Amino acid sequence: MGKKVIYIAGLGLIGGSLALGIKRGHPDYTVLGYNRSDKSRIIALERGLVDEATDDFAAFAPLADIIILAVPIKQTIVFLKTLSQLDLKDNVIITDAGSTKLEIVAAAEKYLMDKSVQFVGSHPMAGSHKSGAVAADGHLFENAYYIFTPSKLTKKSTIATLKDLLSGLQARFIEIEAAEHDRVTSQVSHFPHILSASLMEQAGEYAGEHDMTNRFAAGGFRDMTRIAESEPGMWTSILLTNKEAVLERISDFKQRLDRVAQLLSQDDEEAIWNYFAQARQTRKEMEIHKRGGVESFFDIFVDVPDEEDVILEILELLRGTSLVNIHINEENREDISGILQISFKNAKDLDHARKVITDNTDYNVFIE
Ligand code: NAD
């Protein structure tokens, strides 16, 4: 493929990280950027995320072979409309990065149908609570799912071209219908954010009357409420653009809560036991201990004593390995053997880790 001009609108966490990944895979491509604020534009130029940057969205669009809209969902829809009024390159590919897909795909079909453009929705499924070009990370999408949601403007070659463009991200590409994307993410992402925020709201009020609440809130509560720290603006637009699916999940969940309340008020011990046993079994089968449900990480669990420098001792043994994550399980849980959980990128390093830790320490080592 010849040299291409890529235009990324929105040089925030996602746009900036995509730019780095594109440059890694295709150092010869020209990457142009749009950002409305000076700050991220200047950082993007300084960090070499883009070759040139503008604060006028329409300025670079006609130069591009591929346009990526990495702005909030509502603004993505505004820019799709703007693009319909611009003189773009023939057969230009347009995509986005929005966390919900149905409204964006519908807007692209509405505004761009009469133009010679290709459009496919995109959702790179990785992120963090950070934002802006300063947070851009070329490794953000490694092993993450990168979802394409085709539209009436998607050709056979559209997704293939984008996969090639984005090869440097080392993501896992997958295609799914936009409506199904929004339904599945309502269950595993959008609704859990509501639950987490509600739990936080409830506990916050409770703490006003019971001052030990904050002190007793331990690992389980922290796990359940971590995502309540997410950026409110992004989550507001996610809910508003996936209203139907989220409302349906809320209504389903209310019935489940009512059922547990009923079992409890009836002192139905067996049914309550079964309820927990079923949830535990389902969680084990879902393999969600692994990052993003992706079986690309290889975990080792080490039972270490609570002593000074013990973690440093283990890390020293693991020098030179592809260690990607380290987690200290603060609570003893029945379903996890070992306090220290270390993740590697490949099975070879996992085997090596098991051997060096077993040979050099007395700690018990487990592999799930
Ligand atoms: P960010 O805040 O880091 O960057 C947002 C960018 O959009 C910035 O460049 C900002 O200047 C620009 N922007 C915001 N409002 C604008 C407006 N009204 N007009 C023009 N530009 C505007 O956010 P991000 O995390 O990079 O999110 C970008 C997109 O990626 C969103 O659609 C979001 O749903 C999606 N997304 C986010 C995550 C995540 O976890 N952060 C994950 C996957 C997808």
XYZ file of C-alpha atoms and ligand atoms in Angstrom:
412
model
C 0.000 0.000 0.000
C 1.266 3.478 -0.835
C 1.782 6.354 1.563
C -1.415 7.539 3.118
C -2.633 10.653 4.870
C -4.470 9.925 8.108
C -6.557 12.569 9.861
C -7.374 12.104 13.543
C -9.931 14.495 15.003
C -9.581 14.627 18.790
C -6.079 14.202 20.152
C -7.161 12.961 23.566
C -6.422 9.650 25.257
C -7.972 7.560 22.483
C -7.054 9.718 19.445
C -3.499 10.239 20.696
C -3.023 6.541 21.460
C -4.339 5.597 18.002
C -1.904 8.087 16.457
C 1.042 6.474 18.252
C -0.063 2.990 17.184
C -0.509 4.091 13.563
C 2.936 5.688 13.509
C 4.461 2.530 14.959
C 2.922 0.352 12.238
C 3.334 2.864 9.394
C 6.124 5.356 10.096
C 5.898 6.569 6.491
C 2.251 7.681 6.727
C 1.425 11.324 7.378
C -0.720 11.788 10.467
C -2.657 15.043 10.726
C -4.575 16.030 13.832
C -7.394 18.272 14.949
C -7.863 19.444 18.514
C -9.978 22.343 19.677
C -7.854 23.185 22.725
C -4.295 24.485 22.367
C -3.032 22.322 25.180
C -3.486 18.866 23.628
C -2.554 20.223 20.184
C 0.780 21.479 21.466
C 1.454 18.293 23.443
C 0.550 16.173 20.397
C 3.070 18.048 18.253
C 5.750 17.977 20.959
C 5.305 14.234 21.542
C 5.286 13.528 17.789
C 1.792 12.009 17.837
C 0.976 13.966 14.676
C 2.958 15.685 11.935
C 0.683 18.707 11.775
C -2.233 19.924 13.883
C -5.119 22.326 13.417
C -7.969 23.812 15.467
C -10.179 24.010 12.373
C -11.830 20.621 11.829
C -12.684 21.279 8.178
C -9.130 22.299 7.245
C -7.448 18.878 6.959
C -10.455 16.686 6.139
C -10.134 17.108 2.317
C -6.472 15.951 2.457
C -7.152 12.645 4.160
C -7.352 9.060 2.872
C -8.631 7.927 6.254
C -10.438 10.046 8.874
C -10.774 8.910 12.490
C -13.179 10.808 14.750
C -11.968 10.388 18.343
C -14.159 12.962 20.067
C -17.188 12.503 22.401
C -20.152 10.674 20.867
C -22.369 13.730 20.334
C -19.481 15.621 18.711
C -18.745 12.602 16.493
C -22.287 12.921 15.134
C -21.824 16.685 14.590
C -18.570 16.023 12.684
C -20.225 13.356 10.505
C -22.712 16.026 9.454
C -19.890 18.519 8.823
C -18.056 15.936 6.697
C -21.141 15.527 4.511
C -20.733 19.190 3.506
C -17.002 19.029 2.706
C -15.208 18.172 -0.506
C -13.505 14.945 0.587
C -11.195 12.602 -1.332
C -13.014 10.072 -3.449
C -13.644 6.847 -1.494
C -12.198 8.225 1.750
C -12.593 5.888 4.749
C -14.247 7.429 7.813
C -14.412 5.768 11.201
C -14.775 6.793 14.855
C -13.930 5.603 18.362
C -17.185 6.105 20.251
C -18.166 3.788 23.081
C -21.705 3.299 21.740
C -22.310 2.478 18.100
C -25.931 2.476 16.975
C -26.489 6.264 16.909
C -23.125 6.889 15.259
C -23.683 4.295 12.524
C -27.204 5.690 11.947
C -25.826 9.235 11.689
C -23.146 8.168 9.190
C -25.758 6.459 7.031
C -28.045 9.497 7.284
C -25.466 12.164 6.454
C -22.997 10.369 4.178
C -25.193 8.064 2.066
C -24.969 10.235 -1.061
C -21.210 10.715 -0.907
C -18.362 8.608 -2.222
C -17.177 7.586 1.229
C -16.748 4.390 3.199
C -17.823 4.286 6.831
C -17.431 1.667 9.519
C -17.981 2.210 13.249
C -15.071 1.467 15.585
C -14.815 0.922 19.305
C -11.303 0.380 20.606
C -12.096 -1.343 23.891
C -9.419 -0.040 26.177
C -9.139 3.123 28.152
C -8.385 4.618 31.479
C -9.568 7.418 33.714
C -6.894 9.690 32.193
C -7.612 12.066 29.361
C -5.945 14.402 26.886
C -2.907 14.012 24.603
C -0.679 13.866 27.654
C -2.216 10.463 28.497
C -1.734 8.982 24.989
C -0.126 5.556 25.173
C 1.021 3.548 22.155
C 0.495 0.294 24.072
C -3.031 1.090 25.286
C -4.772 -1.248 22.860
C -2.372 -4.196 22.986
C -4.443 -7.390 23.240
C -7.626 -5.340 23.678
C -10.652 -5.937 21.496
C -10.970 -3.435 18.660
C -14.547 -3.716 17.472
C -15.777 -2.822 13.993
C -19.506 -2.249 13.470
C -20.265 -2.256 9.727
C -22.750 0.121 8.120
C -24.411 0.406 4.702
C -21.297 2.371 3.703
C -18.859 -0.432 4.588
C -17.235 -2.267 1.682
C -15.387 -5.567 1.917
C -12.088 -3.742 1.720
C -12.964 -1.043 4.306
C -12.235 -3.153 7.374
C -9.205 -4.838 5.755
C -7.679 -1.403 5.063
C -8.307 -0.282 8.637
C -6.854 -3.488 10.083
C -3.701 -2.808 8.118
C -3.624 0.837 9.239
C -4.067 -0.182 12.876
C -1.748 -3.214 12.837
C 0.717 -1.403 15.109
C -1.853 -1.329 17.921
C -1.563 -5.119 18.306
C -5.249 -5.213 19.134
C -7.722 -8.038 18.555
C -10.037 -7.054 15.739
C -13.599 -8.247 15.766
C -16.753 -7.398 13.781
C -20.224 -7.181 15.251
C -23.506 -5.495 14.345
C -23.870 -2.063 16.018
C -27.122 -2.921 17.817
C -25.623 -6.107 19.256
C -22.503 -4.198 20.325
C -24.664 -1.752 22.264
C -26.737 -4.525 23.840
C -23.701 -6.516 25.027
C -21.840 -3.470 26.326
C -24.982 -2.353 28.194
C -24.725 -5.583 30.183
C -20.990 -5.821 30.804
C -20.009 -2.164 30.891
C -22.761 0.458 30.999
C -25.025 -1.139 33.598
C -22.095 -2.025 35.938
C -21.143 1.686 35.919
C -24.654 2.554 37.096
C -24.516 -0.078 39.818
C -21.114 1.115 40.977
C -22.216 4.759 41.122
C -25.445 3.842 42.953
C -23.532 1.789 45.498
C -21.189 4.707 46.079
C -24.107 7.095 46.460
C -25.823 4.757 48.925
C -22.650 4.189 50.993
C -21.847 7.900 50.987
C -25.203 8.764 52.510
C -24.949 5.877 54.953
C -21.539 7.090 56.097
C -23.219 10.324 57.185
C -25.169 8.388 59.803
C -22.713 5.557 60.534
C -19.206 6.863 60.872
C -17.481 3.452 60.731
C -18.710 2.907 57.155
C -15.613 4.339 55.500
C -13.256 2.441 57.769
C -14.919 -0.919 57.215
C -15.148 -0.514 53.438
C -12.488 -3.027 52.375
C -11.350 -4.865 49.238
C -14.775 -6.130 48.142
C -16.295 -2.667 48.329
C -13.303 -1.177 46.535
C -13.572 -3.749 43.720
C -17.270 -2.982 43.302
C -16.855 0.803 43.250
C -13.570 1.416 41.404
C -15.381 2.425 38.216
C -17.462 5.005 40.086
C -14.405 7.240 39.625
C -14.956 7.354 35.848
C -15.358 10.604 33.944
C -19.017 11.757 34.364
C -19.308 13.435 30.931
C -18.332 10.321 29.009
C -20.708 8.109 30.977
C -23.601 10.526 30.629
C -23.280 10.425 26.844
C -22.863 6.649 26.838
C -26.126 6.174 28.757
C -28.022 8.730 26.681
C -26.945 7.066 23.436
C -27.790 3.554 24.641
C -30.969 4.322 26.513
C -33.146 1.402 25.465
C -30.641 -1.354 26.193
C -29.590 0.172 29.531
C -33.202 0.697 30.707
C -33.926 -2.927 29.856
C -30.930 -4.100 31.973
C -32.040 -1.881 34.891
C -35.540 -3.341 34.814
C -34.179 -6.904 34.648
C -31.870 -6.238 37.587
C -34.657 -4.784 39.746
C -36.511 -8.084 39.399
C -33.388 -9.990 40.451
C -32.972 -7.813 43.552
C -36.652 -8.272 44.421
C -36.211 -12.023 44.138
C -33.258 -12.042 46.561
C -35.222 -9.832 48.960
C -38.107 -12.280 48.778
C -35.891 -15.307 49.458
C -34.383 -13.499 52.407
C -37.688 -12.454 53.910
C -38.852 -16.061 53.590
C -35.662 -17.372 55.276
C -35.195 -19.683 52.264
C -31.692 -20.833 53.128
C -31.371 -23.378 50.342
C -32.458 -20.945 47.638
C -30.070 -18.266 48.935
C -27.208 -20.771 48.942
C -28.067 -21.791 45.394
C -28.181 -18.167 44.344
C -24.598 -17.547 45.520
C -23.378 -20.925 44.225
C -24.810 -20.225 40.780
C -23.199 -16.760 40.626
C -19.852 -18.174 41.708
C -19.999 -20.943 39.095
C -21.007 -18.496 36.338
C -18.128 -16.178 37.198
C -15.614 -19.029 37.090
C -16.884 -20.094 33.687
C -16.696 -16.540 32.281
C -12.950 -16.373 32.905
C -13.138 -12.694 33.716
C -10.089 -12.864 35.946
C -8.213 -12.462 32.702
C -7.860 -8.957 31.346
C -10.944 -7.917 29.388
C -11.986 -11.551 29.102
C -9.099 -12.048 26.714
C -7.144 -15.211 27.210
C -3.946 -13.561 26.174
C -2.378 -13.267 29.601
C -0.758 -16.019 31.555
C -1.195 -15.758 35.290
C 0.812 -17.192 38.128
C -0.286 -17.041 41.772
C 2.289 -17.066 44.544
C 1.527 -17.471 48.241
C 3.859 -14.951 49.776
C 4.116 -14.010 53.449
C 3.326 -10.449 54.487
C 6.977 -9.484 54.968
C 9.164 -6.600 53.905
C 10.801 -6.843 50.439
C 9.130 -10.143 49.573
C 7.644 -8.735 46.359
C 10.953 -7.172 45.378
C 12.596 -10.562 45.883
C 10.148 -12.190 43.451
C 10.427 -9.375 40.895
C 14.214 -9.672 40.988
C 13.863 -13.346 39.992
C 11.637 -12.300 37.091
C 13.989 -9.795 35.514
C 13.864 -9.858 31.707
C 10.423 -11.508 31.440
C 7.336 -10.160 29.666
C 5.618 -9.266 32.938
C 2.541 -7.171 32.140
C 0.713 -6.884 35.439
C 1.170 -7.514 39.099
C -1.670 -7.619 41.565
C -1.769 -8.134 45.297
C -4.976 -9.861 46.362
C -5.627 -8.142 49.645
C -8.256 -10.569 50.791
C -7.957 -14.308 51.121
C -10.508 -15.571 48.691
C -11.536 -19.140 48.282
C -11.401 -18.983 44.514
C -7.874 -17.632 44.314
C -4.882 -19.480 45.682
C -2.032 -17.126 46.339
C -1.791 -13.543 47.382
C 0.471 -12.311 44.599
C -0.889 -12.552 41.054
C 1.586 -11.926 38.235
C 0.574 -11.825 34.571
C 2.847 -12.560 31.626
C 2.354 -12.148 27.913
C 3.388 -15.643 26.965
C 3.443 -19.224 28.227
C 7.242 -19.441 27.982
C 7.726 -16.683 30.558
C 5.044 -18.214 32.761
C 6.948 -21.547 32.805
C 10.185 -19.716 33.477
C 8.595 -17.811 36.377
C 7.209 -20.977 37.928
C 10.639 -22.608 37.727
C 12.703 -19.739 39.153
C 10.262 -19.017 41.972
C 9.998 -22.716 42.917
C 13.784 -23.239 42.700
C 14.733 -20.138 44.675
C 11.990 -19.770 47.310
C 9.767 -21.878 49.571
C 6.590 -20.158 48.427
C 3.721 -22.148 46.964
C 3.124 -21.407 43.298
C -0.158 -22.040 41.483
C -1.249 -21.715 37.898
C -5.011 -21.630 37.328
P -10.427 12.683 25.927
O -11.139 13.610 26.852
O -9.073 12.225 26.296
O -10.358 13.331 24.487
C -11.503 13.868 23.886
C -11.111 14.706 22.698
O -12.284 15.279 22.142
C -10.181 15.861 23.056
O -9.294 15.992 21.995
C -11.132 17.063 23.134
O -10.478 18.271 22.822
C -12.124 16.705 22.059
N -13.438 17.319 22.262
C -14.257 17.190 23.339
N -15.387 17.880 23.145
C -15.281 18.461 21.936
C -16.126 19.307 21.181
N -17.333 19.670 21.637
N -15.682 19.731 19.987
C -14.490 19.345 19.497
N -13.645 18.529 20.161
C -14.044 18.109 21.360
O -11.460 11.470 25.712
P -11.189 10.039 25.086
O -11.139 9.070 26.219
O -10.065 10.095 24.125
O -12.581 9.766 24.323
C -12.761 9.996 22.941
C -13.797 9.029 22.392
O -13.340 7.690 22.626
C -15.184 9.113 23.024
O -16.145 8.985 22.014
C -15.261 7.926 23.946
O -16.597 7.432 24.041
C -14.364 6.932 23.230
N -13.736 5.918 24.075
C -13.215 6.248 25.290
C -12.636 5.262 26.065
C -12.058 5.590 27.429
O -12.003 4.732 28.295
N -11.590 6.788 27.659
C -12.543 3.942 25.587
C -13.031 3.664 24.319
C -13.639 4.649 23.566
